[in-house]
mmCIF file of C-alpha atoms and ligand atoms in Angstrom:
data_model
loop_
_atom_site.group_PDB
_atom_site.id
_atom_site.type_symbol
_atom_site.label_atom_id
_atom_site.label_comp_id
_atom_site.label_asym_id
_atom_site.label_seq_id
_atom_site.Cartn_x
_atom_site.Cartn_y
_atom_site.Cartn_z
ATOM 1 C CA UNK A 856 6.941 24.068 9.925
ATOM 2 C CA UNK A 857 8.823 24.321 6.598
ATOM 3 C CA UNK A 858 6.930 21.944 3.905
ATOM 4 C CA UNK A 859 8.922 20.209 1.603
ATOM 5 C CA UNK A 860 6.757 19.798 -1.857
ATOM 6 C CA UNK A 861 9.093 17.583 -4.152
ATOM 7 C CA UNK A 862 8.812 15.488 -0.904
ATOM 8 C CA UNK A 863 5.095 15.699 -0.518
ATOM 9 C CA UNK A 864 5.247 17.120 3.216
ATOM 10 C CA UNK A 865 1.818 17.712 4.423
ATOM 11 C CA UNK A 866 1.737 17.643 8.251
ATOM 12 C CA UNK A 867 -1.070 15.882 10.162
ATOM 13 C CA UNK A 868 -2.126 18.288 12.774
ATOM 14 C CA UNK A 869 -5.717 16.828 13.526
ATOM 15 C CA UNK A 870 -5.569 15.225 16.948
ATOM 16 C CA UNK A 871 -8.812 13.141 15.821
ATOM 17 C CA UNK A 872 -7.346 11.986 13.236
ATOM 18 C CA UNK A 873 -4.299 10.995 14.938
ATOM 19 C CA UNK A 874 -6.259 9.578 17.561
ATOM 20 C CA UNK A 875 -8.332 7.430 15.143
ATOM 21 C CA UNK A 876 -5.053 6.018 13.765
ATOM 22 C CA UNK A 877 -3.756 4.756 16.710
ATOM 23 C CA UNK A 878 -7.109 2.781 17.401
ATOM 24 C CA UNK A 879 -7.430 1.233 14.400
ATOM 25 C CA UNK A 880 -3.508 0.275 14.202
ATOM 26 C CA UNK A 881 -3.863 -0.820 17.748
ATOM 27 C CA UNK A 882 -0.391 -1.426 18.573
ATOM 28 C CA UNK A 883 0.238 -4.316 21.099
ATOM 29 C CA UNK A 884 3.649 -4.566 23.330
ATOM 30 C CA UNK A 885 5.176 -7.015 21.399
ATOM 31 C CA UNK A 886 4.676 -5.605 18.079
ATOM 32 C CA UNK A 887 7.417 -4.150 15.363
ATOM 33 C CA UNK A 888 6.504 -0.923 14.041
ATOM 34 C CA UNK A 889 8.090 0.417 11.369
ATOM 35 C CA UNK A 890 7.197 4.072 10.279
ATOM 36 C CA UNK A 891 7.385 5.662 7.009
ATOM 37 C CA UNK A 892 8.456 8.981 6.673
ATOM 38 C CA UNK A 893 7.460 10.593 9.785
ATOM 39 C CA UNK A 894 7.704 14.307 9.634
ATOM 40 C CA UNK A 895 8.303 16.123 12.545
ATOM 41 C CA UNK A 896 6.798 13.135 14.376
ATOM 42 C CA UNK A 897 3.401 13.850 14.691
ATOM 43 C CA UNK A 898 2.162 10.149 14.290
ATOM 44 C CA UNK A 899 5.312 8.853 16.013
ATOM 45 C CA UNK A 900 4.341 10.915 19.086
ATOM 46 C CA UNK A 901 1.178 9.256 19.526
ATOM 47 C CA UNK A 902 3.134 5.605 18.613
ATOM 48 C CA UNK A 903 6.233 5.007 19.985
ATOM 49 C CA UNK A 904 6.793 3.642 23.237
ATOM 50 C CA UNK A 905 3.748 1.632 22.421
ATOM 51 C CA UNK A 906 5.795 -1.499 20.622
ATOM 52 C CA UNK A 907 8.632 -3.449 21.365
ATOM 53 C CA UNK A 908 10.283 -1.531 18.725
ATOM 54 C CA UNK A 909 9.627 1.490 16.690
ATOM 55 C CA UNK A 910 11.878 2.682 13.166
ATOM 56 C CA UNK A 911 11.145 5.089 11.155
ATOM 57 C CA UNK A 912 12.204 5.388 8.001
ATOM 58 C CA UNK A 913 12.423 9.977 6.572
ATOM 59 C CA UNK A 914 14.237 10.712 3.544
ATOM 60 C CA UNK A 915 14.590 14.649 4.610
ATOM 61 C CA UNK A 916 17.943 15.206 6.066
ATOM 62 C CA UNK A 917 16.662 18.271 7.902
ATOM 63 C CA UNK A 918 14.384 16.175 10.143
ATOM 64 C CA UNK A 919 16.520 13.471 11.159
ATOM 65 C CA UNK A 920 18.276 15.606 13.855
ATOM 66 C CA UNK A 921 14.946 16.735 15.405
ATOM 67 C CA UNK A 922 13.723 13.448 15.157
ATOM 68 C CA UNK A 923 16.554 11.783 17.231
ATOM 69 C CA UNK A 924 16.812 14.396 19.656
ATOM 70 C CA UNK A 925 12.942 13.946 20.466
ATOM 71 C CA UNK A 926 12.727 10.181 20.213
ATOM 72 C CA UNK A 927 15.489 8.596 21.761
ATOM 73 C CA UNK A 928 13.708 5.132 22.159
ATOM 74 C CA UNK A 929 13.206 5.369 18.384
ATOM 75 C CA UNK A 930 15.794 4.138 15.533
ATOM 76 C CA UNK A 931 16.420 6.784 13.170
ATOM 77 C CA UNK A 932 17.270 5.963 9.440
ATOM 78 C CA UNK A 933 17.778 8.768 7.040
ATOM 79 C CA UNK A 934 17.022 7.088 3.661
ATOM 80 C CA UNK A 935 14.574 6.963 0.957
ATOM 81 C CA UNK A 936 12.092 3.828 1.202
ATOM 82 C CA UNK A 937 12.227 2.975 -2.714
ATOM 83 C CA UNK A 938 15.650 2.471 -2.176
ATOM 84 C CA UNK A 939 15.975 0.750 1.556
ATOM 85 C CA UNK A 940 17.535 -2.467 1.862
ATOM 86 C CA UNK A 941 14.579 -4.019 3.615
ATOM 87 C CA UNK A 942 17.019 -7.049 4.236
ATOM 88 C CA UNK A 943 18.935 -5.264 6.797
ATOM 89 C CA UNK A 944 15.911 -4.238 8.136
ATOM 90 C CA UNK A 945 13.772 -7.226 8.573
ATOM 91 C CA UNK A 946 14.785 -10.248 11.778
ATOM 92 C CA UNK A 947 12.542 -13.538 12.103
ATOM 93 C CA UNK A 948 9.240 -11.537 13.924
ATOM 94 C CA UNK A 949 6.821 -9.754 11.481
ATOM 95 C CA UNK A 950 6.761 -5.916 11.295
ATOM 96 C CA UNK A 951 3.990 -4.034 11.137
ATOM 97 C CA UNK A 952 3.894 -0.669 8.806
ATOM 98 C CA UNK A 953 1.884 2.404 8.952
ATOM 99 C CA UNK A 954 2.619 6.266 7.508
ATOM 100 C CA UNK A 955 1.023 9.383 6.523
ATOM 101 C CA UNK A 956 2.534 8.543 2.929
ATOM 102 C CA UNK A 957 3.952 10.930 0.668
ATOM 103 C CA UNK A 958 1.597 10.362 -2.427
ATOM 104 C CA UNK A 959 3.877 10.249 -5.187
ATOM 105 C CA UNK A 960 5.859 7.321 -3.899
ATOM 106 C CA UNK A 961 2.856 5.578 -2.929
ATOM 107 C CA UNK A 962 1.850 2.984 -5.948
ATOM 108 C CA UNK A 963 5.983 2.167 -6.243
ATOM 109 C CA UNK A 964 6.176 2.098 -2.541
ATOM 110 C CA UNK A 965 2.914 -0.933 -2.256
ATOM 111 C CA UNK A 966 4.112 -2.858 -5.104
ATOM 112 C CA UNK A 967 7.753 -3.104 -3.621
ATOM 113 C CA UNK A 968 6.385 -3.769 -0.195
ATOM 114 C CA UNK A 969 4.619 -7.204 -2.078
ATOM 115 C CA UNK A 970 7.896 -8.447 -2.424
ATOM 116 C CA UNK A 971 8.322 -8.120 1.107
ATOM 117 C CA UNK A 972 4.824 -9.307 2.746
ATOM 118 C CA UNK A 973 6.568 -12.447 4.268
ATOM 119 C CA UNK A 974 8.144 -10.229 6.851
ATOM 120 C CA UNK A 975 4.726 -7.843 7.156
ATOM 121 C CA UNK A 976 1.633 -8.202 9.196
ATOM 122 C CA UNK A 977 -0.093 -5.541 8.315
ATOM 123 C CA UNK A 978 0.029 -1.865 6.610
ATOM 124 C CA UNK A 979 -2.184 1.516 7.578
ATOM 125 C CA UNK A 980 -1.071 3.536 5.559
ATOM 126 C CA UNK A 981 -2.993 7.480 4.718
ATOM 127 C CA UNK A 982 -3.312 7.592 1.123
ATOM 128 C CA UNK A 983 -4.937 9.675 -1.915
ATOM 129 C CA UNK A 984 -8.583 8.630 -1.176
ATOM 130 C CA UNK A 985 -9.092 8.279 -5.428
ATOM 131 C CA UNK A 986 -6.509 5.452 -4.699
ATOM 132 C CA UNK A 987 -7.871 4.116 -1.832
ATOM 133 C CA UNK A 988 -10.896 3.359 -3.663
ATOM 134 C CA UNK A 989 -9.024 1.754 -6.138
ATOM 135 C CA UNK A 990 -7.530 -0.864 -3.715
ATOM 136 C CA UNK A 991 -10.726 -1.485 -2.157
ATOM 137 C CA UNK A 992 -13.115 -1.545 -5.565
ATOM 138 C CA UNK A 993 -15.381 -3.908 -6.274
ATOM 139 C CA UNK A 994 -15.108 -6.230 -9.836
ATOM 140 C CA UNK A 995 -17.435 -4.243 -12.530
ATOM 141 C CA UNK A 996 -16.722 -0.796 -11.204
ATOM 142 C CA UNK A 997 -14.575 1.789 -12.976
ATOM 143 C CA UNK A 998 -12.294 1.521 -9.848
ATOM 144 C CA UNK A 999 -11.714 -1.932 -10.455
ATOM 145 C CA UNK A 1000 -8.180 -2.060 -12.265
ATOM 146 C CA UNK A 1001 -4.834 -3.580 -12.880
ATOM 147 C CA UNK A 1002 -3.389 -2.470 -9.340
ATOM 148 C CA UNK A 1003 -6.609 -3.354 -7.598
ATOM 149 C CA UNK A 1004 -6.440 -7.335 -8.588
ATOM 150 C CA UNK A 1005 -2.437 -7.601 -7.975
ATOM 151 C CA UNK A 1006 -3.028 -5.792 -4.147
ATOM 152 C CA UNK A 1007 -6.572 -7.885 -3.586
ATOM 153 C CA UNK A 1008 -4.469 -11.354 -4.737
ATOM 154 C CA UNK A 1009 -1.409 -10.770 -2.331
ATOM 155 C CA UNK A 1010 -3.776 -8.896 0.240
ATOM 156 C CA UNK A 1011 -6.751 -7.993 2.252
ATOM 157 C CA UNK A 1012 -7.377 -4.253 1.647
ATOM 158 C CA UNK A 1013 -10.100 -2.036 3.737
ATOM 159 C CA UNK A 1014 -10.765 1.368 2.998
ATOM 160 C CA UNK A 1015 -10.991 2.476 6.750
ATOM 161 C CA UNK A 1016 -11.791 6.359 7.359
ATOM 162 C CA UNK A 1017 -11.800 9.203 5.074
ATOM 163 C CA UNK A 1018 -9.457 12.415 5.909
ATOM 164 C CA UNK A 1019 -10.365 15.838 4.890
ATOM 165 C CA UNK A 1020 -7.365 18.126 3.258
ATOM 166 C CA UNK A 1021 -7.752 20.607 6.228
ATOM 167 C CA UNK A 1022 -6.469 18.349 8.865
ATOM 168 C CA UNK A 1023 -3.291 18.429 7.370
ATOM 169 C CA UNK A 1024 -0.400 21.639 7.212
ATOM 170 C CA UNK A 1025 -0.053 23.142 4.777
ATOM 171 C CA UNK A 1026 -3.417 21.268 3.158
ATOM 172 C CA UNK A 1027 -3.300 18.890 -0.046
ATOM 173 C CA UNK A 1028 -5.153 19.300 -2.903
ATOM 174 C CA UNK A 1029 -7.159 15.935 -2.708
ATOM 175 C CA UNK A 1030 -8.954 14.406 -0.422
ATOM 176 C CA UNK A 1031 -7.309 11.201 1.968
ATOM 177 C CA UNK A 1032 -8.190 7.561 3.236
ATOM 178 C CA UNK A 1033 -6.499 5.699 5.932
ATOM 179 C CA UNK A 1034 -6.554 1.813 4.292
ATOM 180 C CA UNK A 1035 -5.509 -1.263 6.477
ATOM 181 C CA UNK A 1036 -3.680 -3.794 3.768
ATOM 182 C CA UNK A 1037 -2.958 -6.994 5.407
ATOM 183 C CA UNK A 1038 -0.641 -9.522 3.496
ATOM 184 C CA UNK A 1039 -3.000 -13.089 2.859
ATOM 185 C CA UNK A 1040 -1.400 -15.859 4.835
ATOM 186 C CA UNK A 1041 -2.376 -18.266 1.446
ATOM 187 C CA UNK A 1042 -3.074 -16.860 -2.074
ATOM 188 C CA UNK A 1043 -4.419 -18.811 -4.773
ATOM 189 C CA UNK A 1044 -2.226 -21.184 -6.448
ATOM 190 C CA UNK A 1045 -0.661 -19.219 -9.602
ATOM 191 C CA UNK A 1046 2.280 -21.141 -11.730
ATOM 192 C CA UNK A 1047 3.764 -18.272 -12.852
ATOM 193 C CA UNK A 1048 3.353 -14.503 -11.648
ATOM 194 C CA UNK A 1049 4.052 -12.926 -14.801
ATOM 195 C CA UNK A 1050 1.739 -14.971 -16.522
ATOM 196 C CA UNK A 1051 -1.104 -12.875 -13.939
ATOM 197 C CA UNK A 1052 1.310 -9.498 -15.032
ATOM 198 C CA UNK A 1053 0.232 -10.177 -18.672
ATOM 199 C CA UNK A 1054 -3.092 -11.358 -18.792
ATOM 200 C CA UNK A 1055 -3.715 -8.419 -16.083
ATOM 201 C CA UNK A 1056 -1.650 -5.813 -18.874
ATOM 202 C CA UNK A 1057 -3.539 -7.099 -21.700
ATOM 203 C CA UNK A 1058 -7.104 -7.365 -20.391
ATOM 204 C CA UNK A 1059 -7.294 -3.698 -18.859
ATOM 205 C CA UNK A 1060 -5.811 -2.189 -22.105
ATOM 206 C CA UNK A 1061 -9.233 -3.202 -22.928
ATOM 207 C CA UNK A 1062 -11.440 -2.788 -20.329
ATOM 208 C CA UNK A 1063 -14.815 -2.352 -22.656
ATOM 209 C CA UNK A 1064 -14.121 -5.140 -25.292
ATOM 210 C CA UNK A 1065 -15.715 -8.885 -25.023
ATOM 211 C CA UNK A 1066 -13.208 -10.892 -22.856
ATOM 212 C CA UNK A 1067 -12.336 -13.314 -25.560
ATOM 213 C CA UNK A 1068 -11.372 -10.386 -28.047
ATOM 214 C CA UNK A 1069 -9.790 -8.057 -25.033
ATOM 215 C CA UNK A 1070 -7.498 -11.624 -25.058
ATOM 216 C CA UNK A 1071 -7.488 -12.904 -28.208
ATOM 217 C CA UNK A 1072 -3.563 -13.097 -28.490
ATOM 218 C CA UNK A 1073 -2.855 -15.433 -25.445
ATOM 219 C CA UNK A 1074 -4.445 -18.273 -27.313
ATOM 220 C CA UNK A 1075 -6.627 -19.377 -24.103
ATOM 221 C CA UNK A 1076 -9.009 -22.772 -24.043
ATOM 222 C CA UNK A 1077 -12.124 -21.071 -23.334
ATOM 223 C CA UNK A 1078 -14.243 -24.001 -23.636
ATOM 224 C CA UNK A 1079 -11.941 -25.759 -20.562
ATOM 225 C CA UNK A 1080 -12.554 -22.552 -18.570
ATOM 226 C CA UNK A 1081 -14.900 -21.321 -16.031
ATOM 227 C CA UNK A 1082 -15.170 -17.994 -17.147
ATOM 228 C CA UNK A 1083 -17.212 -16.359 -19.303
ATOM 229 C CA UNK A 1084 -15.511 -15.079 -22.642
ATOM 230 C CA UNK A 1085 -18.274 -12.665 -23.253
ATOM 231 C CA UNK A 1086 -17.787 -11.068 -20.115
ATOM 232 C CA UNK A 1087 -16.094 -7.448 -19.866
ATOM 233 C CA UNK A 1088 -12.427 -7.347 -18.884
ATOM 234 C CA UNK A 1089 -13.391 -4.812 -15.811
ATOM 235 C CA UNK A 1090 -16.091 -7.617 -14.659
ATOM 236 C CA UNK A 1091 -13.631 -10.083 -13.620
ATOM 237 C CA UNK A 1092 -12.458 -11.354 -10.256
ATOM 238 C CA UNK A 1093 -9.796 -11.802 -8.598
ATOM 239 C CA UNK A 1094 -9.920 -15.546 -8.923
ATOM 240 C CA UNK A 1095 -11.215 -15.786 -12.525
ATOM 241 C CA UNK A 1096 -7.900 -13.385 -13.485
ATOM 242 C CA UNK A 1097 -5.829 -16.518 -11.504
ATOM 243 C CA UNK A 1098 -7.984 -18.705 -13.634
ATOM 244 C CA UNK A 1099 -7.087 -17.374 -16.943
ATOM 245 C CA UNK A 1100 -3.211 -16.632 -15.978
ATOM 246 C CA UNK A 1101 -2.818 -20.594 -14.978
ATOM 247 C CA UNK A 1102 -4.233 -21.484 -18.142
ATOM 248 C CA UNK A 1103 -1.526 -19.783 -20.019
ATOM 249 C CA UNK A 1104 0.224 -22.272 -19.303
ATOM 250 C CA UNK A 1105 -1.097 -25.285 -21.423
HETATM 251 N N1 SAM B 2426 4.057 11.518 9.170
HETATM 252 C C1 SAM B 2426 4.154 12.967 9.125
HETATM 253 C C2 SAM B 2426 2.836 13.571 9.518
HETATM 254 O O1 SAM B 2426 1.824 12.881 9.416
HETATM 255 O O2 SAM B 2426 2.790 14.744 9.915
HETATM 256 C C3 SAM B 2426 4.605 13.463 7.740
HETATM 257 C C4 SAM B 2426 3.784 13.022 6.558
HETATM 258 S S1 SAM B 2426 4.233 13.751 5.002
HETATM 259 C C5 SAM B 2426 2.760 13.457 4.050
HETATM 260 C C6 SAM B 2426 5.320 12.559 4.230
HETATM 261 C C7 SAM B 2426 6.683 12.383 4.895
HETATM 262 O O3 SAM B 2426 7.425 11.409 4.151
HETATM 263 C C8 SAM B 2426 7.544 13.624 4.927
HETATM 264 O O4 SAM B 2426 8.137 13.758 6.176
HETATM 265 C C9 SAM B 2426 8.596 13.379 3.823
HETATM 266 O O5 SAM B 2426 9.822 14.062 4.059
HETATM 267 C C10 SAM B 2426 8.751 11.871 3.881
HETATM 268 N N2 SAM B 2426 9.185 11.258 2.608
HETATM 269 C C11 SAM B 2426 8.916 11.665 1.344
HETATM 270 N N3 SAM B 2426 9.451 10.829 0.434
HETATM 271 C C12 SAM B 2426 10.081 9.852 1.143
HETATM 272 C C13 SAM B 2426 10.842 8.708 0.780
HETATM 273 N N4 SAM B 2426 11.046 8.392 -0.523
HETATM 274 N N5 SAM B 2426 11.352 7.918 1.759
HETATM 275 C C14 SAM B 2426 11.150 8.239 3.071
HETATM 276 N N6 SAM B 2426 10.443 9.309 3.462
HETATM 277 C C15 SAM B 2426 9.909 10.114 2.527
#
């Protein structure tokens, strides 16, 4: 098996670990899988046939052949993900994503799936464990960032199982997480987006500074608010960073 690096090919040849993904994915009959860069298949083995339908989605020209040859229930596209037209992709029924990511496309890859969580269910997805413990962190730990609070409003995140480098061919350098992100059927009421994309920009820029200085140029009515300006940037939640972002507004 030839290992691509500029497209962050490391094969998962664990059958544990393969095992363990399909039970916590737990595909049903009905569902729409949709696979992200599968390899030489070694997840897609173990997943198609399983669903109603099954894509997969490999940027690697070399693969696609193989991959259509071996899975002929399986629809083949050879592109890269960043640059998919999910429209042509997505019908009325929810999909349901999972892939042994390549790492360097993941952060891109999450925040342009977002956009998309009307048509998702859910997402397992194996990623750099350092990051997986970013999307599951806690408020008040150093883990607890920017990315973290735009993932935890839009989503449900669990960090699920941890994978060691030597289950994978050729091993990578860091160690791996399977997460489960699951798209919130109802977020909290935010007037404007950006406004959260600004207070979240501005407040981790200064993560150690009293809230009310860390913010000091968005003008906020901190006596109206119920959160406290002498808390830390890192020590908010979720809900207080909605909180602050809606009261932009006035
Ligand atoms: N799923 C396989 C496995 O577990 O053995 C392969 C995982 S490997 C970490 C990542 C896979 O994603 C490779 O097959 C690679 O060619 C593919 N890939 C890398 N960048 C991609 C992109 N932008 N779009 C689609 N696939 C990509």
């Amino acid at each position: 098996m030839k290992a691509r690096k500029r497209f962050g090919q490391h094969f998962l040849t664990d059958p544990h670990v393969l095992r363990e993904i399909v039970r916590v994915v737990r595909p049903k009959a009905h569902d729409q899988l949709l696979e992200i860069g599968p390899g030489h298949g070694a997840l897609t083995e173990h997943l198609a046939g399983t669903s109603a339908r099954y894509l997969v989605v490999e940027i690697d020209r070399d693969l696609i052949h193989k991959l259509r040859a071996r899975f002929t229930d399986v629809e083949v596209i050879n592109a890269d993900v960043l640059k998919v037209d999910f429209a042509e992709i997505w019908n009325e029924r929810p999909w349901r994503i999972v892939g042994n990511l390549p790492y360097n496309i993941t952060t891109p890859l999450m925040l342009r799936l977002l956009a998309e969580k009307a048509h998702i269910e859910d997402m397992h997805f194996m990623v750099q464990k350092e990051l997986a413990q970013r999307l599951a962190a806690t408020p008040g730990t150093k883990a607890w960032g920017r990315l973290t609070v735009l993932m935890q409003y839009h989503c449900a995140i669990d960090a699920l199982f941890d994978v060691a480098p030597e289950s994978f061919t050729p091993p990578p350098k860091v160690n791996s997480c399977v997460v489960r992100i699951q798209p919130r059927a109802e977020t909290l009421p935010l007037t404007d987006p950006s406004k959260l994309d600004r207070v979240l920009r501005t407040a981790f820029s200064a993560r150690r500074k009293r809230l009310a200085n860390a913010l000091a140029d968005l003008d906020l009515p901190w006596d109206e608010l119920a959160v406290d300006a002498n808390a830390r940037p890192d020590q908010l939640t979720v809900e207080e960073f909605v909180t602050l972002a809606n009261a932009m507004e006035k």
